CSV table of C-alpha atoms and ligand atoms in Angstrom, one decimal:
chain,number,residue,atom,x,y,z
A,1,MET,CA,17.3,6.2,24.5
A,2,THR,CA,15.6,4.8,21.4
A,3,LYS,CA,15.2,1.2,21.8
A,4,LEU,CA,16.1,-1.6,19.1
A,5,SER,CA,13.3,-4.2,18.8
A,6,VAL,CA,14.5,-6.9,16.3
A,7,ASN,CA,11.6,-8.4,14.4
A,8,ILE,CA,12.4,-12.0,14.0
A,9,ASN,CA,9.6,-13.2,11.4
A,10,LYS,CA,12.3,-13.6,8.8
A,11,VAL,CA,14.2,-16.2,10.9
A,12,ALA,CA,11.0,-18.2,11.4
A,13,THR,CA,10.5,-18.0,7.5
A,14,LEU,CA,13.8,-19.5,6.9
A,15,ARG,CA,13.2,-22.3,9.4
A,16,ASN,CA,9.7,-22.9,7.7
A,17,ALA,CA,11.2,-23.5,4.4
A,18,ARG,CA,12.5,-26.9,5.5
A,19,GLY,CA,10.3,-28.1,7.8
A,20,GLY,CA,12.7,-28.6,10.9
A,21,ASN,CA,13.9,-26.4,13.6
A,22,MET,CA,16.9,-24.9,11.7
A,23,PRO,CA,17.5,-22.1,12.4
A,24,ASP,CA,16.2,-22.0,15.9
A,25,VAL,CA,13.8,-19.2,16.4
A,26,LEU,CA,13.8,-19.2,20.1
A,27,LYS,CA,17.8,-19.5,20.3
A,28,VAL,CA,18.0,-16.6,17.7
A,29,ALA,CA,15.7,-14.4,19.9
A,30,GLN,CA,17.7,-14.8,23.1
A,31,ASP,CA,21.2,-14.3,21.2
A,32,CYS,CA,19.6,-11.1,19.5
A,33,GLU,CA,19.0,-9.9,23.2
A,34,ARG,CA,22.7,-11.1,24.3
A,35,PHE,CA,24.0,-9.2,21.3
A,36,GLY,CA,22.3,-6.0,22.6
A,37,ALA,CA,18.7,-5.9,21.2
A,38,ASP,CA,16.3,-4.1,23.4
A,39,GLY,CA,13.3,-6.1,22.2
A,40,ILE,CA,12.0,-8.8,20.2
A,41,THR,CA,9.1,-8.3,17.9
A,42,VAL,CA,6.8,-11.1,16.0
A,43,HIS,CA,4.1,-10.7,13.7
A,44,PRO,CA,2.0,-14.0,13.9
A,45,ARG,CA,-0.2,-14.4,10.8
A,46,PRO,CA,-3.4,-16.4,10.6
A,47,ASP,CA,-1.5,-18.7,8.1
A,48,GLU,CA,1.6,-19.1,10.3
A,49,ARG,CA,3.8,-18.9,7.3
A,50,HIS,CA,6.4,-17.0,9.5
A,51,ILE,CA,5.9,-16.9,13.1
A,52,ARG,CA,3.6,-19.7,14.7
A,53,ARG,CA,1.4,-19.2,17.8
A,54,ALA,CA,3.4,-21.8,19.4
A,55,ASP,CA,6.5,-19.7,18.9
A,56,VAL,CA,4.7,-16.9,20.6
A,57,TYR,CA,4.0,-18.8,23.6
A,58,ALA,CA,7.5,-20.3,23.8
A,59,LEU,CA,9.1,-17.0,23.6
A,60,ARG,CA,7.3,-15.3,26.5
A,61,PRO,CA,8.9,-16.9,29.4
A,62,LEU,CA,12.6,-16.9,27.7
A,63,LEU,CA,12.7,-13.2,26.8
A,64,ARG,CA,14.4,-10.9,29.1
A,65,THR,CA,13.9,-7.6,27.2
A,66,GLU,CA,10.4,-6.1,25.8
A,67,PHE,CA,8.4,-8.4,23.8
A,68,ASN,CA,6.2,-6.9,21.1
A,69,ILE,CA,3.4,-8.7,19.2
A,70,GLU,CA,2.1,-6.8,16.1
A,71,GLY,CA,-0.7,-7.8,13.9
A,72,TYR,CA,-4.1,-7.3,12.6
A,73,PRO,CA,-6.5,-7.6,15.7
A,74,SER,CA,-8.8,-10.5,14.7
A,75,ARG,CA,-10.5,-12.4,17.5
A,76,GLU,CA,-7.8,-14.9,17.3
A,77,PHE,CA,-4.9,-12.4,17.6
A,78,VAL,CA,-6.6,-10.6,20.5
A,79,ASP,CA,-7.0,-13.9,22.3
A,80,LEU,CA,-3.4,-15.0,21.8
A,81,VAL,CA,-2.1,-11.4,23.1
A,82,LEU,CA,-4.3,-11.3,26.0
A,83,LYS,CA,-3.3,-14.9,26.9
A,84,VAL,CA,0.4,-14.4,26.4
A,85,LYS,CA,0.6,-10.7,27.9
A,86,PRO,CA,3.7,-9.2,26.0
A,87,HIS,CA,4.9,-5.8,27.1
A,88,GLN,CA,3.5,-4.3,24.0
A,89,VAL,CA,1.1,-4.8,21.2
A,90,THR,CA,1.2,-3.1,17.9
A,91,LEU,CA,-2.0,-3.1,15.8
A,92,VAL,CA,-1.5,-3.4,12.1
A,93,PRO,CA,-4.3,-3.2,9.5
A,94,ASP,CA,-3.0,-5.9,7.1
A,95,SER,CA,-5.1,-8.6,5.7
A,96,PRO,CA,-4.3,-12.2,6.2
A,97,THR,CA,-2.7,-12.9,2.9
A,98,GLN,CA,-0.9,-9.6,2.6
A,99,LEU,CA,3.0,-10.2,1.8
A,100,THR,CA,3.9,-7.4,4.4
A,101,SER,CA,2.4,-4.3,6.1
A,102,ASN,CA,2.0,-1.8,3.6
A,103,ALA,CA,-0.4,1.2,5.1
A,104,GLY,CA,-1.1,2.5,8.4
A,105,TRP,CA,-4.7,2.5,9.9
A,106,ASP,CA,-7.4,4.7,8.8
A,107,THR,CA,-8.0,5.4,12.7
A,108,LYS,CA,-10.8,7.6,11.8
A,109,THR,CA,-13.0,5.0,9.9
A,110,ASN,CA,-12.0,2.3,12.2
A,111,TYR,CA,-12.3,4.4,15.4
A,112,THR,CA,-15.2,2.2,17.0
A,113,PHE,CA,-13.1,-1.2,16.3
A,114,LEU,CA,-10.1,0.2,17.6
A,115,SER,CA,-11.4,1.7,20.6
A,116,GLU,CA,-13.0,-1.4,21.7
A,117,VAL,CA,-9.7,-3.5,20.9
A,118,LEU,CA,-7.4,-1.0,22.8
A,119,ASP,CA,-9.7,-1.1,25.6
A,120,ALA,CA,-9.4,-4.7,26.1
A,121,PHE,CA,-5.5,-4.4,25.9
A,122,ASN,CA,-5.4,-1.3,28.2
A,123,GLN,CA,-7.7,-3.3,30.9
A,124,ALA,CA,-5.1,-6.2,30.7
A,125,GLY,CA,-2.2,-3.8,31.3
A,126,ILE,CA,-0.5,-4.5,28.0
A,127,ARG,CA,1.0,-1.2,26.1
A,128,THR,CA,-0.5,-0.4,23.1
A,129,SER,CA,0.9,1.1,19.9
A,130,VAL,CA,-1.1,1.7,16.5
A,131,PHE,CA,0.6,1.6,13.3
A,132,VAL,CA,0.0,5.0,11.2
A,133,SER,CA,1.1,7.1,8.4
A,134,THR,CA,2.2,10.7,9.0
A,135,ASP,CA,-1.3,12.2,8.7
A,136,PRO,CA,-2.1,14.1,11.7
A,137,GLU,CA,-5.7,13.2,11.7
A,138,MET,CA,-4.9,9.4,11.9
A,139,ILE,CA,-2.5,10.2,14.9
A,140,GLU,CA,-5.2,12.3,16.6
A,141,TYR,CA,-7.7,9.5,16.4
A,142,ALA,CA,-5.4,7.1,17.3
A,143,ALA,CA,-4.9,9.1,20.6
A,144,LYS,CA,-8.8,9.3,21.0
A,145,ALA,CA,-9.2,5.8,20.5
A,146,GLY,CA,-6.9,5.2,23.5
A,147,ALA,CA,-3.4,4.2,22.2
A,148,ASP,CA,-0.5,4.5,24.2
A,149,ARG,CA,1.8,5.2,21.2
A,150,VAL,CA,1.8,5.2,17.5
A,151,GLU,CA,4.2,3.4,15.3
A,152,LEU,CA,5.2,5.4,12.2
A,153,TYR,CA,4.9,3.6,8.7
A,154,THR,CA,8.4,4.6,7.4
A,155,GLU,CA,8.4,3.0,4.0
A,156,PRO,CA,7.8,6.5,2.4
A,157,TYR,CA,10.9,7.7,4.2
A,158,ALA,CA,12.9,4.9,3.1
A,159,SER,CA,12.1,4.9,-0.6
A,160,ALA,CA,12.7,8.9,-0.7
A,161,TYR,CA,15.8,8.9,1.3
A,162,ALA,CA,18.3,8.5,-1.5
A,163,ARG,CA,16.5,11.2,-3.6
A,164,ASN,CA,16.3,13.8,-0.9
A,165,ARG,CA,16.7,12.9,2.8
A,166,GLU,CA,15.5,16.3,4.2
A,167,GLU,CA,12.2,16.3,2.4
A,168,ALA,CA,11.9,12.4,3.2
A,169,VAL,CA,12.2,13.2,6.9
A,170,ALA,CA,9.8,16.3,6.9
A,171,PRO,CA,6.5,14.7,7.3
A,172,PHE,CA,7.8,12.3,9.9
A,173,LEU,CA,9.1,15.1,12.2
A,174,GLU,CA,5.8,16.8,11.9
A,175,ALA,CA,3.9,13.8,12.6
A,176,ALA,CA,6.4,13.0,15.6
A,177,LYS,CA,5.3,16.5,17.1
A,178,VAL,CA,1.7,15.8,16.8
A,179,ALA,CA,2.3,12.6,18.7
A,180,ARG,CA,4.5,14.3,21.2
A,181,ARG,CA,1.8,17.0,21.7
A,182,LEU,CA,-0.8,14.5,22.3
A,183,GLY,CA,1.3,12.8,24.9
A,184,LEU,CA,1.8,9.7,23.1
A,185,GLY,CA,4.9,7.6,22.7
A,186,LEU,CA,6.4,7.0,19.4
A,187,ASN,CA,7.8,4.2,17.5
A,188,ALA,CA,8.8,3.6,13.8
A,189,GLY,CA,9.2,0.8,11.5
A,190,HIS,CA,9.3,-0.5,8.1
A,191,ASP,CA,12.2,-0.5,5.6
A,192,LEU,CA,14.6,1.1,8.1
A,193,ASN,CA,18.2,0.1,7.6
A,194,LEU,CA,21.9,1.0,8.2
A,195,GLU,CA,21.9,3.7,5.7
A,196,ASN,CA,18.7,5.6,6.6
A,197,LEU,CA,18.4,4.6,10.3
A,198,ASN,CA,20.8,7.3,12.0
A,199,TYR,CA,19.3,10.2,9.9
A,200,PHE,CA,15.8,9.4,11.0
A,201,TYR,CA,17.1,9.0,14.7
A,202,GLN,CA,19.0,12.4,14.8
A,203,ASN,CA,15.7,14.2,13.4
A,204,ILE,CA,13.5,12.6,15.8
A,205,PRO,CA,15.7,11.8,18.7
A,206,TRP,CA,12.7,11.2,21.1
A,207,LEU,CA,11.7,8.4,19.4
A,208,ASP,CA,10.8,5.2,22.0
A,209,GLU,CA,11.5,2.4,19.6
A,210,VAL,CA,12.4,1.2,16.3
A,211,SER,CA,11.2,-2.1,15.0
A,212,ILE,CA,13.5,-3.5,12.2
A,213,GLY,CA,13.3,-7.1,10.7
A,214,HIS,CA,14.2,-7.6,6.9
A,215,ALA,CA,17.3,-5.5,6.4
A,216,LEU,CA,18.6,-6.4,9.8
A,217,ILE,CA,18.5,-10.1,8.9
A,218,CYS,CA,19.9,-9.6,5.4
A,219,ASP,CA,22.8,-7.6,6.7
A,220,ALA,CA,23.3,-10.3,9.3
A,221,LEU,CA,24.2,-12.7,6.2
A,222,TYR,CA,27.1,-10.7,5.6
A,223,LEU,CA,28.3,-9.1,9.0
A,224,GLY,CA,26.9,-11.9,11.5
A,225,LEU,CA,24.0,-11.2,14.0
A,226,GLN,CA,26.3,-9.8,16.7
A,227,ARG,CA,27.8,-7.2,14.5
A,228,THR,CA,24.7,-6.4,12.7
A,229,ILE,CA,22.7,-5.5,16.0
A,230,GLN,CA,25.6,-3.6,17.4
A,231,GLU,CA,25.8,-1.6,14.2
A,232,TYR,CA,22.1,-0.9,14.3
A,233,LYS,CA,22.4,0.2,18.0
A,234,ASN,CA,25.1,2.5,17.0
A,235,CYS,CA,22.7,4.3,14.5
A,236,LEU,CA,20.7,5.1,17.6
A,237,HIS,CA,23.2,7.2,19.5
B,301,PXP,N1,6.7,-2.3,11.8
B,301,PXP,C1,5.5,-3.4,11.3
B,301,PXP,C2,4.1,-2.9,11.8
B,301,PXP,C3,5.7,-4.2,10.3
B,301,PXP,O1,4.5,-5.0,10.1
B,301,PXP,C4,7.0,-4.5,10.1
B,301,PXP,C5,7.1,-5.7,9.1
B,301,PXP,O2,6.7,-6.9,9.6
B,301,PXP,C6,8.2,-4.2,10.5
B,301,PXP,C7,7.7,-2.9,11.5
B,301,PXP,C8,9.4,-4.2,10.3
B,301,PXP,O3,9.8,-3.8,8.8
B,301,PXP,P1,11.0,-4.4,8.2
B,301,PXP,O4,11.1,-5.9,8.1
B,301,PXP,O5,11.0,-3.7,6.7
B,301,PXP,O6,12.3,-3.8,9.2
């Protein structure tokens, strides 16, 4: 079964726009679970422009499904994750001011840094995932550095999908095979949506998890959160 983890950063962005507590991020997370999400993802950034550190602490005891915290492993981020002890941490190479993650790690250049950070999380019993492109060498170095999983950065798939979906998915299928051969679990995320998700899943049915935020929250404006989550789940059958 491929799990659907809902990234609720966009909900926090909406809340922060007015300074109050509407929408209530904690309630939305719990409702996502009630509506069938298999996990909740948050991406706390240093400027707290979306999810805040306080949200991360508050979510931990409330969630009944898998909690995934993603972000750049600054000292502050590592401390937060070690304190909160989510089920999974996803390491992303984005700079503090970046709009959204737009590349995977260069796991070869950052091998020593990643090994040390992954070791700290592994020792704390937190499953680790490293955000990477489809380059086999990046996946190999993620495995060597001690990652449990890789998360494939799917923006290139999403942007090429309409033009030629066979070509779009081909490098991801190859990358997924490399990860499987190395004994790594496999996640995927970025720009997945109701149009392109099922084809990705059909081609790589051994995917462990997809993490989806932007499109899912946009769809919920029209379909409602409950139906949207069900429709995304239906893409994973
Ligand atoms: N995976 C990672 C590592 C991300 O940084 C993001 C965006 O925060 C996502 C998945 C979700 O991407 P999207 O919001 O496009 O669904």
